[in-house]
Short mmCIF file of C-alpha atoms in Angstrom, two decimals:
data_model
loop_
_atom_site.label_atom_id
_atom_site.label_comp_id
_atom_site.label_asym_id
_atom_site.label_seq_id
_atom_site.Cartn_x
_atom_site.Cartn_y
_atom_site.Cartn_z
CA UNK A 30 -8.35 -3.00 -4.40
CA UNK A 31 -8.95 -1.62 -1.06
CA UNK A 32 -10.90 -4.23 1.60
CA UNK A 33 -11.29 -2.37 4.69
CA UNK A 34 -14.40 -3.53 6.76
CA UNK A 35 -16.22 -7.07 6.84
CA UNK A 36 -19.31 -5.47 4.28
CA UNK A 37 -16.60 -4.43 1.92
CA UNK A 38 -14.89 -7.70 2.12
CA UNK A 39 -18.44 -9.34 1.71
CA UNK A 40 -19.21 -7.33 -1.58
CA UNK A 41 -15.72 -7.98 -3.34
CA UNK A 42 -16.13 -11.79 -2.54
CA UNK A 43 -19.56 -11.57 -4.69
CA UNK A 44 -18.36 -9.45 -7.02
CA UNK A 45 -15.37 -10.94 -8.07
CA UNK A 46 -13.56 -14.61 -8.03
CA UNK A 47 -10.74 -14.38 -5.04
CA UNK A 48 -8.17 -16.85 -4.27
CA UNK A 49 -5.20 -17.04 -1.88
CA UNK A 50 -1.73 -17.42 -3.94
CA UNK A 51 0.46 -17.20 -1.16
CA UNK A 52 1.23 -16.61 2.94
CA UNK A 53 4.48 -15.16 3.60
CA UNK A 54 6.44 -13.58 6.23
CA UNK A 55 7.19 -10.06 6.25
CA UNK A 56 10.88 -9.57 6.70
CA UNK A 57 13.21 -6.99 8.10
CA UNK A 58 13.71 -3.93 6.17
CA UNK A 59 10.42 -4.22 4.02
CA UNK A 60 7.48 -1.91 4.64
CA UNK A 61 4.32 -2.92 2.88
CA UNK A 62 0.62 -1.71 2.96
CA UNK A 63 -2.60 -4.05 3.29
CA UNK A 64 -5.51 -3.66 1.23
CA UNK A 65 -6.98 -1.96 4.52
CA UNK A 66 -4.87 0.64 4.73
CA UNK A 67 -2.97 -0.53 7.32
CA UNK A 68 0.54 -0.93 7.70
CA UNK A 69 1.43 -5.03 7.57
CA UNK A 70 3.30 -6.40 10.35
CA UNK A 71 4.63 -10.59 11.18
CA UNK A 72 3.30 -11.59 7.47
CA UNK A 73 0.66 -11.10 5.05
CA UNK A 74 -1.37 -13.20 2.40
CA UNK A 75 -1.35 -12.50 -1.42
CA UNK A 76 -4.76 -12.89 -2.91
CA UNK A 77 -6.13 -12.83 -6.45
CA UNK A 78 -9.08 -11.45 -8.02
CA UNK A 79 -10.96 -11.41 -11.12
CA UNK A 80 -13.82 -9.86 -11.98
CA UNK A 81 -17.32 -12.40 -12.66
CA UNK A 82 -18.33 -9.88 -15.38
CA UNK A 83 -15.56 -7.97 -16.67
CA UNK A 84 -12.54 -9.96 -17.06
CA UNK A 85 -10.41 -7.25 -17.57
CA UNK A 86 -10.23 -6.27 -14.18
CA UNK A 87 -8.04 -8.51 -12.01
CA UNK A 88 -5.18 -8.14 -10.25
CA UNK A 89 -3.86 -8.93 -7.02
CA UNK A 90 -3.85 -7.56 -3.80
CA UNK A 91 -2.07 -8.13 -0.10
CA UNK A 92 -3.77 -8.54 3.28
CA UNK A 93 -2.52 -8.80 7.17
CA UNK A 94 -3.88 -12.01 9.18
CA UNK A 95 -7.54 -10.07 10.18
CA UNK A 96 -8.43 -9.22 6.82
CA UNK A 97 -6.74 -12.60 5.17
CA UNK A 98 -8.92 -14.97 7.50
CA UNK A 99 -12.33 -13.00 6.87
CA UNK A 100 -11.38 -14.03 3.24
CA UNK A 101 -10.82 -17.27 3.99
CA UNK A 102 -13.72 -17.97 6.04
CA UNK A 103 -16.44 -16.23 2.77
CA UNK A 104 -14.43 -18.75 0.05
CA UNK A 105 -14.65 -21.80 2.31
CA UNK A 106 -10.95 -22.15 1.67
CA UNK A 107 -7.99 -23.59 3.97
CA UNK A 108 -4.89 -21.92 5.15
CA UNK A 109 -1.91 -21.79 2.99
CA UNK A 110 1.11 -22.85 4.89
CA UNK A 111 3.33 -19.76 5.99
CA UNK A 112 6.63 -19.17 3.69
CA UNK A 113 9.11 -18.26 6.55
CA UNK A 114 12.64 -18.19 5.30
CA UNK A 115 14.26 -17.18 8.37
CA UNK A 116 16.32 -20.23 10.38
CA UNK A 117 16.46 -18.45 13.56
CA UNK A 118 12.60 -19.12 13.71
CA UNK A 119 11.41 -23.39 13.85
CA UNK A 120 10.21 -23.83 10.38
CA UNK A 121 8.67 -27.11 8.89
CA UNK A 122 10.20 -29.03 5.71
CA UNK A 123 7.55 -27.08 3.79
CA UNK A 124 8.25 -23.33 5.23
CA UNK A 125 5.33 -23.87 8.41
CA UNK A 126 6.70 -21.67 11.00
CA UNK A 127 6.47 -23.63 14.44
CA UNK A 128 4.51 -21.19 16.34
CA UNK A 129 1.42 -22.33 17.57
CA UNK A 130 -1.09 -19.90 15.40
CA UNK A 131 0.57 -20.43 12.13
CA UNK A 132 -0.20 -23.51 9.85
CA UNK A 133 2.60 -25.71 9.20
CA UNK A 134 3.29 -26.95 5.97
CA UNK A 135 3.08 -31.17 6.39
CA UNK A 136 2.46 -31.53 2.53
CA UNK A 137 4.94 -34.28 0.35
CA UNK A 138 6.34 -31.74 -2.29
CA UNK A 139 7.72 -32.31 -5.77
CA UNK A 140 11.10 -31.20 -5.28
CA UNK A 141 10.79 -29.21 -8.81
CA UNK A 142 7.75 -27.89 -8.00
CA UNK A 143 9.00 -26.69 -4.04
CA UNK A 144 11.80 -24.91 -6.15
CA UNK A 145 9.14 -23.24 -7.81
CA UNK A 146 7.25 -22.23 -5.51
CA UNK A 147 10.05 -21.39 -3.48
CA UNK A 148 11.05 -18.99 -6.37
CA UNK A 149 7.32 -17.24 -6.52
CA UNK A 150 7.39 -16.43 -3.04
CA UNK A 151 10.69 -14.81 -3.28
CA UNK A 152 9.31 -12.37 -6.26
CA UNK A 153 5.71 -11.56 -4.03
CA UNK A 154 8.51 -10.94 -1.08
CA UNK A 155 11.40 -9.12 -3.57
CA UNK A 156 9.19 -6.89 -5.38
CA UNK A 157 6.64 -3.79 -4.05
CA UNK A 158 4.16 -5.30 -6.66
CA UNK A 159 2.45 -8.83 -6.08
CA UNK A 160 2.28 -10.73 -8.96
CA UNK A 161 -0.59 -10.70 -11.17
CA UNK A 162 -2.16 -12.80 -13.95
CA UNK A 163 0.09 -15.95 -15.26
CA UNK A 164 2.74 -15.51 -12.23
CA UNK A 165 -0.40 -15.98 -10.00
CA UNK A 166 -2.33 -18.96 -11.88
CA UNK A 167 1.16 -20.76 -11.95
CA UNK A 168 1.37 -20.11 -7.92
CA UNK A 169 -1.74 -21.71 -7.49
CA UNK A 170 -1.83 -24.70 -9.76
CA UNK A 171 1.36 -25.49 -7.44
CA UNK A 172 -0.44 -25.11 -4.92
CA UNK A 173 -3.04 -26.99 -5.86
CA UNK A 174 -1.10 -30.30 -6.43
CA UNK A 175 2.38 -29.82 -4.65
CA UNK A 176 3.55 -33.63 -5.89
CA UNK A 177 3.17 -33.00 -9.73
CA UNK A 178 5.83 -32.06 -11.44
CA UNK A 179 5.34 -28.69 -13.38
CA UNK A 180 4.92 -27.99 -16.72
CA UNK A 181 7.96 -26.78 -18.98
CA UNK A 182 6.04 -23.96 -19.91
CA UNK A 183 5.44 -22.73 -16.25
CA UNK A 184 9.31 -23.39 -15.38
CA UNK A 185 9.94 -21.15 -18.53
CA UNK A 186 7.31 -18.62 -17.92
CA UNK A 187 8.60 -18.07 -14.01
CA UNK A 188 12.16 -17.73 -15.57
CA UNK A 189 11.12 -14.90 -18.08
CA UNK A 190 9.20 -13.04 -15.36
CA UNK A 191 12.49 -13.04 -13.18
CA UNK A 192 13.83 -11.86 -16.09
CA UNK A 193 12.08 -8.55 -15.89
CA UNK A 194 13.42 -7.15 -12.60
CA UNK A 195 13.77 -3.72 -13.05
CA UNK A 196 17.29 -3.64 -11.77
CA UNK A 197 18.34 -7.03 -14.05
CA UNK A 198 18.77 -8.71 -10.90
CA UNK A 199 18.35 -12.71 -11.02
CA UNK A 200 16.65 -14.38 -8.24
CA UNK A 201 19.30 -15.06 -6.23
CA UNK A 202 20.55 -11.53 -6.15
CA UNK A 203 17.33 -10.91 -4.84
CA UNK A 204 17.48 -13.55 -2.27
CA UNK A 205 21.31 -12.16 -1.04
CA UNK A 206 19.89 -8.37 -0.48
CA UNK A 207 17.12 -9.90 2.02
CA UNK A 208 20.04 -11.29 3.67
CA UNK A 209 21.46 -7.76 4.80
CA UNK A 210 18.58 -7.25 6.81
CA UNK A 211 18.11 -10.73 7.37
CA UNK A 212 21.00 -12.79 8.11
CA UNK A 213 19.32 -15.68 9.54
CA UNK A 214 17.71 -16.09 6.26
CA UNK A 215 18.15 -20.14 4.81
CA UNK A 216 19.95 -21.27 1.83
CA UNK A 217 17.65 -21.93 -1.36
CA UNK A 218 18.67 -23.67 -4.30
CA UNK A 219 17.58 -23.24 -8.03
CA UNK A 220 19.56 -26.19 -9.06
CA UNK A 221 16.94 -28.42 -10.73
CA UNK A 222 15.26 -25.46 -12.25
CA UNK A 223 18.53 -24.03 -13.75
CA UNK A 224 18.94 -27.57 -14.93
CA UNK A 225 15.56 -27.68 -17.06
CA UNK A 226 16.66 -24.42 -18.48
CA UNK A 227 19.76 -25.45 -19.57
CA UNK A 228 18.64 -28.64 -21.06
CA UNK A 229 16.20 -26.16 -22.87
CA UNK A 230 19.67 -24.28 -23.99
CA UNK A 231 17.48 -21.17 -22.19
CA UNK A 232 19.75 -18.69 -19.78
CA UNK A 233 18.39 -19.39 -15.98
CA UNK A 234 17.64 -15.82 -13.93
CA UNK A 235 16.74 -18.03 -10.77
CA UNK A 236 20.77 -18.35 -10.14
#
C-alpha cells in the first residue's frame, strides 16, 4: 500500500475501510519504511485496510506523523495514545509520552487487556511485518473498550501468533533484544496472561 500525497491518501480512504491499530515509538536500532516512501523517524502509526468491494485485499500498512494525521483527519477518528516503552522519556500509566505534541494515554485499562495490548505492540515493534487480519481486529476491539476484559479466544489467538516467530522466540525474548539498543526500555509483565494459559493447560510464548 503506498500513500504518498494528500489525493492518494484521499482515494485509498474511499476505496477501502482504514483504521488506526496502533501508535508506537520507533526505537533504537530499527529502521522502518512509511507507506510514503520515506524513511520513519520518532514513531509511526499502524493502520488497517480492507477493501469495500473485494475483501480479499487487506492488509496493513505503517505511516510517520504527516501521513498518519491526514488519515486521521478523512476517518473523523481520534489519536491513539503513543506506546513509548522507554523510561528515560515521561510516559503516562497508559504509554502517553509527556511531550507536549503527543497524546497521552488517560484511559482506566483492564489490567488483562493492557497486557494485551501491551503484547500487540511489542509484535508491530518486534517484527518487519505489521500485523494483519485477526492480530489487527483483536488490537482494535482493545482498543475500542480498554476496561473489558478480553475474550479467551483473543488471549489464545495472540499466544499462537507469538508462537510463529520465525526465530521461536517468545515475547519476552523479543522484548530483551530491544533492550540492547535500548536499555532504558521498562519492565513488562505477561503474568496474568501466562496465567489464563496455564489454567487453559496451553504453553504461554508471551514469557
Amino acid at each position: 500500500m503506498l500513500c504518498r500525497g494528500t489525493l492518494t491518501r484521499v482515494e485509498i480512504v474511499k476505496e477501502y475501510d482504514i483504521a488506526p491499530i496502533a501508535h508506537v515509538k520507533l526505537l533504537a536500532g530499527q529502521e522502518k519504511k512509511s507507506c510514503t516512501n520515506d524513511k520513519l523517524e520518532h514513531r509511526y502509526y499502524c493502520f488497517s485496510y480492507k477493501h469495500k468491494k473485494d475483501k480479499n485485499k487487506s492488509g496493513t500498512f505503517i505511516c510517520g506523523k504527516h501521513a498518519a494525521d491526514h488519515f486521521l483527519e478523512l476517518l473523523n477518528h481520534k489519536e491513539i495514545p503513543l506506546f513509548n516503552p522507554l523510561s528515560s522519556e515521561r510516559v503516562s500509566h497508559g504509554g502517553g509520552s509527556g511531550k507536549g505534541d503527543v497524546t497521552r494515554d488517560t484511559r482506566e485499562w483492564n489490567p488483562i487487556a493492557k497486557e494485551l495490548s501491551n503484547a500487540i505492540n511489542f509484535l508491530i515493534i518486534s517484527w518487519n511485518k505489521p500485523p494483519r487480519d485477526v492480530l489487527s481486529d483483536i488490537k482494535k476491539r482493545i482498543e475500542a473498550a480498554p476496561m473489558q476484559k478480553p475474550k479467551l479466544n483473543d488471549v489464545k489467538a495472540v499466544n499462537t501468533i507469538v508462537s510463529y516467530d520465525k526465530r521461536k522466540r517468545k515475547l519476552s525474548d523479543m522484548i530483551e533484544e530491544l533492550r540492547k539498543d535500548n536499555p532504558s526500555l521498562k519492565e513488562y509483565s505477561f503474568g496474568r496472561l501466562n496465567q489464563i494459559l496455564a489454567n487453559e493447560d496451553k504453553p504461554s510464548y508471551f514469557s
